[in-house]
Tab-separated table of C-alpha atoms in Angstrom:
chain	number	residue	atom	x	y	z
A	11	MET	CA	94.088	130.203	40.582
A	12	PRO	CA	90.548	130.003	42.392
A	13	THR	CA	90.060	133.798	43.502
A	14	ILE	CA	91.124	135.273	46.567
A	15	ILE	CA	87.457	135.137	47.295
A	16	THR	CA	86.588	132.025	46.963
A	17	HIS	CA	90.047	131.254	48.964
A	18	SER	CA	89.135	133.296	52.008
A	19	PHE	CA	85.307	131.539	51.508
A	20	THR	CA	86.613	128.122	52.172
A	21	GLY	CA	88.711	129.599	55.477
A	22	LEU	CA	85.412	130.935	56.616
A	23	VAL	CA	83.463	128.093	55.997
A	24	SER	CA	85.848	125.702	57.754
A	25	GLY	CA	86.688	127.879	60.556
A	26	ALA	CA	82.349	127.960	60.622
A	27	ALA	CA	82.632	124.104	61.097
A	28	SER	CA	85.045	123.529	63.493
A	29	TYR	CA	84.973	126.679	65.841
A	30	ASN	CA	84.856	126.256	69.334
A	31	LYS	CA	83.525	128.904	71.759
A	32	SER	CA	87.143	127.786	73.470
A	33	PHE	CA	89.206	129.221	70.406
A	34	PRO	CA	91.127	132.846	70.600
A	35	LYS	CA	89.475	135.423	68.262
A	36	ARG	CA	92.844	135.296	66.379
A	37	PHE	CA	91.328	131.825	65.269
A	38	TRP	CA	89.155	133.640	62.316
A	39	LEU	CA	92.232	135.579	61.454
A	40	PHE	CA	93.940	132.697	61.278
A	41	SER	CA	91.553	130.689	59.415
A	42	ILE	CA	91.355	133.389	56.589
A	43	ILE	CA	95.254	134.178	56.323
A	44	CYS	CA	96.384	130.428	56.062
A	45	SER	CA	93.358	129.672	52.934
A	46	ILE	CA	94.890	132.534	50.771
A	47	ILE	CA	98.718	132.047	52.316
A	48	PRO	CA	100.131	130.347	49.726
A	49	ASP	CA	99.642	133.381	46.775
A	50	ALA	CA	101.457	135.615	48.171
A	51	ASP	CA	104.502	134.278	46.675
A	52	VAL	CA	102.989	136.380	43.132
A	53	ILE	CA	105.641	138.441	45.298
A	54	CYS	CA	108.319	136.667	43.815
A	55	PHE	CA	107.497	137.944	40.528
A	56	GLU	CA	108.447	141.430	41.713
A	57	LEU	CA	111.988	139.594	42.817
A	58	GLY	CA	112.757	138.435	39.202
A	59	PHE	CA	111.874	134.958	40.071
A	60	SER	CA	109.830	133.380	36.905
A	61	TYR	CA	106.805	131.692	37.275
A	62	ASP	CA	108.824	128.038	36.603
A	63	HIS	CA	111.425	128.648	39.084
A	64	PHE	CA	110.931	126.451	42.606
A	65	LEU	CA	110.107	130.363	44.321
A	66	GLY	CA	107.703	130.683	41.084
A	67	HIS	CA	104.201	130.897	41.588
A	68	ARG	CA	102.585	128.057	42.522
A	69	GLY	CA	105.918	126.465	43.285
A	70	PHE	CA	107.594	125.861	46.647
A	71	PHE	CA	105.160	127.891	48.637
A	72	HIS	CA	101.763	125.357	47.292
A	73	SER	CA	103.986	122.538	48.296
A	74	LEU	CA	101.864	119.947	50.649
A	75	PHE	CA	105.513	119.768	52.864
A	76	PHE	CA	105.240	123.874	53.253
A	77	ALA	CA	101.581	123.612	53.919
A	78	CYS	CA	102.665	121.325	56.854
A	79	ILE	CA	105.466	123.421	58.520
A	80	LEU	CA	103.333	126.814	58.198
A	81	GLY	CA	100.341	125.155	59.399
A	82	SER	CA	102.550	123.249	62.368
A	83	PHE	CA	104.316	126.561	63.249
A	84	ILE	CA	101.125	128.798	63.503
A	85	GLY	CA	99.243	126.063	65.359
A	86	ILE	CA	101.505	125.720	67.970
A	87	LEU	CA	102.981	128.985	67.965
A	88	LEU	CA	100.926	131.523	67.324
A	89	MET	CA	97.881	129.719	68.763
A	90	GLY	CA	99.439	128.885	71.514
A	91	VAL	CA	100.617	131.748	73.389
A	92	ARG	CA	97.994	131.587	75.696
A	93	LYS	CA	99.095	128.628	77.319
A	94	LEU	CA	96.379	125.692	75.428
A	95	GLU	CA	97.037	122.490	76.239
A	96	TRP	CA	99.067	120.871	73.495
A	97	LYS	CA	95.873	118.573	72.543
A	98	LYS	CA	94.690	122.263	71.128
A	99	ARG	CA	97.565	123.508	69.830
A	100	LEU	CA	98.189	120.297	67.859
A	101	PHE	CA	93.989	120.243	66.452
A	102	PHE	CA	95.414	123.945	65.592
A	103	ALA	CA	98.521	122.609	63.684
A	104	GLY	CA	96.238	120.022	61.494
A	105	TYR	CA	93.793	122.367	60.803
A	106	PHE	CA	95.743	125.294	59.278
A	107	SER	CA	97.999	122.490	57.485
A	108	PHE	CA	94.411	121.260	55.849
A	109	LEU	CA	93.485	124.961	54.978
A	110	ILE	CA	96.637	125.747	53.350
A	111	SER	CA	96.961	122.338	51.431
A	112	LEU	CA	93.191	123.204	50.786
A	113	HIS	CA	94.260	125.978	48.788
A	114	ASP	CA	96.922	124.068	47.209
A	115	ILE	CA	94.750	121.339	45.878
A	116	LEU	CA	92.122	123.638	44.713
A	117	ASP	CA	94.697	125.124	42.408
A	118	THR	CA	95.138	121.728	40.877
A	119	PHE	CA	91.665	122.234	39.847
A	120	THR	CA	92.478	125.035	37.552
A	121	ASN	CA	92.449	125.490	34.099
A	122	GLY	CA	95.239	127.066	33.467
A	123	GLY	CA	98.987	127.849	34.616
A	124	LEU	CA	101.946	125.383	34.597
A	125	GLY	CA	100.142	123.017	37.423
A	126	VAL	CA	100.915	123.102	41.309
A	127	ALA	CA	104.390	121.422	42.762
A	128	LEU	CA	102.291	119.795	45.833
A	129	LEU	CA	105.667	117.431	46.362
A	130	SER	CA	108.442	120.357	46.518
A	131	PRO	CA	110.945	120.154	47.836
A	132	PHE	CA	111.397	116.987	47.196
A	133	ASP	CA	109.918	116.686	43.128
A	134	THR	CA	109.392	120.221	41.730
A	135	ALA	CA	107.257	118.308	38.976
A	136	ARG	CA	103.613	120.824	39.169
A	137	TYR	CA	100.792	118.986	38.471
A	138	PHE	CA	97.086	119.117	38.073
A	139	SER	CA	93.875	117.659	38.739
A	140	PRO	CA	92.610	115.296	35.929
A	141	PHE	CA	89.643	117.418	35.958
A	142	THR	CA	90.206	120.912	35.746
A	143	PRO	CA	86.591	122.978	35.750
A	144	ILE	CA	87.326	125.778	37.639
A	145	GLN	CA	88.540	128.836	35.566
A	146	VAL	CA	91.903	130.231	36.452
A	147	SER	CA	91.636	133.403	38.096
A	148	PRO	CA	94.238	136.570	36.328
A	149	ILE	CA	96.941	137.196	38.789
A	150	ASN	CA	96.371	140.860	37.822
A	151	PRO	CA	93.100	142.535	39.083
A	152	TYR	CA	92.897	145.293	36.450
A	153	THR	CA	92.726	141.982	34.243
A	154	PHE	CA	90.127	140.354	36.885
A	155	PHE	CA	87.644	143.341	37.654
A	156	ASN	CA	87.842	144.141	34.098
A	157	GLY	CA	85.102	141.782	32.584
A	158	ARG	CA	85.945	138.760	33.797
A	159	ALA	CA	85.161	138.686	37.300
A	160	ILE	CA	81.152	137.540	37.440
A	161	ASP	CA	82.212	134.576	34.795
A	162	ILE	CA	85.134	133.400	37.222
A	163	LEU	CA	83.110	133.900	40.235
A	164	LYS	CA	80.099	132.337	39.291
A	165	ASN	CA	82.548	128.963	37.768
A	166	GLU	CA	83.555	128.998	41.404
A	167	ILE	CA	80.036	128.987	43.182
A	168	ILE	CA	79.350	125.976	41.662
A	169	TRP	CA	82.542	124.040	41.098
A	170	VAL	CA	84.011	125.267	44.893
A	171	TRP	CA	81.573	126.905	47.121
A	172	ILE	CA	78.357	124.695	46.684
A	173	PRO	CA	80.533	121.439	46.928
A	174	TYR	CA	82.006	122.542	49.584
A	175	VAL	CA	79.125	123.695	51.632
A	176	CYS	CA	77.882	120.182	51.299
A	177	ILE	CA	80.948	118.305	51.996
A	178	VAL	CA	81.138	120.631	55.550
A	179	LEU	CA	77.368	119.936	56.221
A	180	LEU	CA	77.757	116.932	55.714
A	181	PHE	CA	80.874	116.107	57.810
A	182	ARG	CA	79.034	118.110	60.518
A	183	TYR	CA	75.772	116.246	60.690
A	184	ILE	CA	77.780	112.525	60.277
A	185	SER	CA	80.202	113.893	63.299
A	186	SER	CA	77.044	115.037	65.428
A	187	ARG	CA	75.382	111.415	64.695
A	188	MET	CA	78.745	110.028	65.744
A	189	LYS	CA	78.694	111.844	68.697
A	190	LYS	CA	74.872	110.993	70.118
A	191	LYS	CA	75.926	107.653	68.994
A	192	HIS	CA	78.820	107.341	71.540
A	193	ARG	CA	77.089	109.430	74.449
A	194	GLY	CA	74.574	106.528	74.593
A	195	TYR	CA	77.373	103.715	75.934
A	196	ARG	CA	78.695	103.838	79.257
A	197	LEU	CA	81.371	102.074	80.442
A	198	ILE	CA	81.113	99.129	83.293
A	199	ASP	CA	83.032	99.399	86.167
C-alpha cells in the first residue's frame, strides 16, 4: 500500500481542488478520513482474519462497492447535518466515494501484497494494475521508520504526488476555461 502520508496527501489535494467556501469545515476532516479509511481493515489481523480472507487487508473494505456505500453515507448523512440541499449532498457522496476508490486504485499500483479485491463482494479475486511502480509500504510502522521510509516516500512523490498534482491542476485549468467559455453565451428570450 502507499503510505498513510500519501493517501492523506491525495485527500488534501482533492479537497483543495474541490473546495468551496460554503462547505462545512468537516469537509477537510472527511477528505482525509476517506482517503485512508480502507486501511482500517488491518484491524482484521487482530481479529484473527488472514490477509487473504474476505475481510483481510485489501479485501472487501478496498472494494469499489464499499467505497460507494461509505462515500454515499458520509456525503448524504454526515455532511448533510446542516440541512444542505440534495444537490450538494449528492456532490459530497460522489466526492467521498471517489476518494475512497482512489485509495483502492492506488493500492493496485503497488508492487507487493496479494492485490486488491476491487470488485468484492461480487468477485473476490484480487487485482494489481499491469504497471506497479509504487513500492509497497510495510504495515508495521516500526519496519517503515526503521530505514525504508525515505526511499518509499521518494518513490511515492515521483509516482503519486507529482502526477496527482499535475492531473488536479489540469482539471482545474480545463474547468476554469469551460466556465469562462460558458459565461459568454446568453440565451435569447
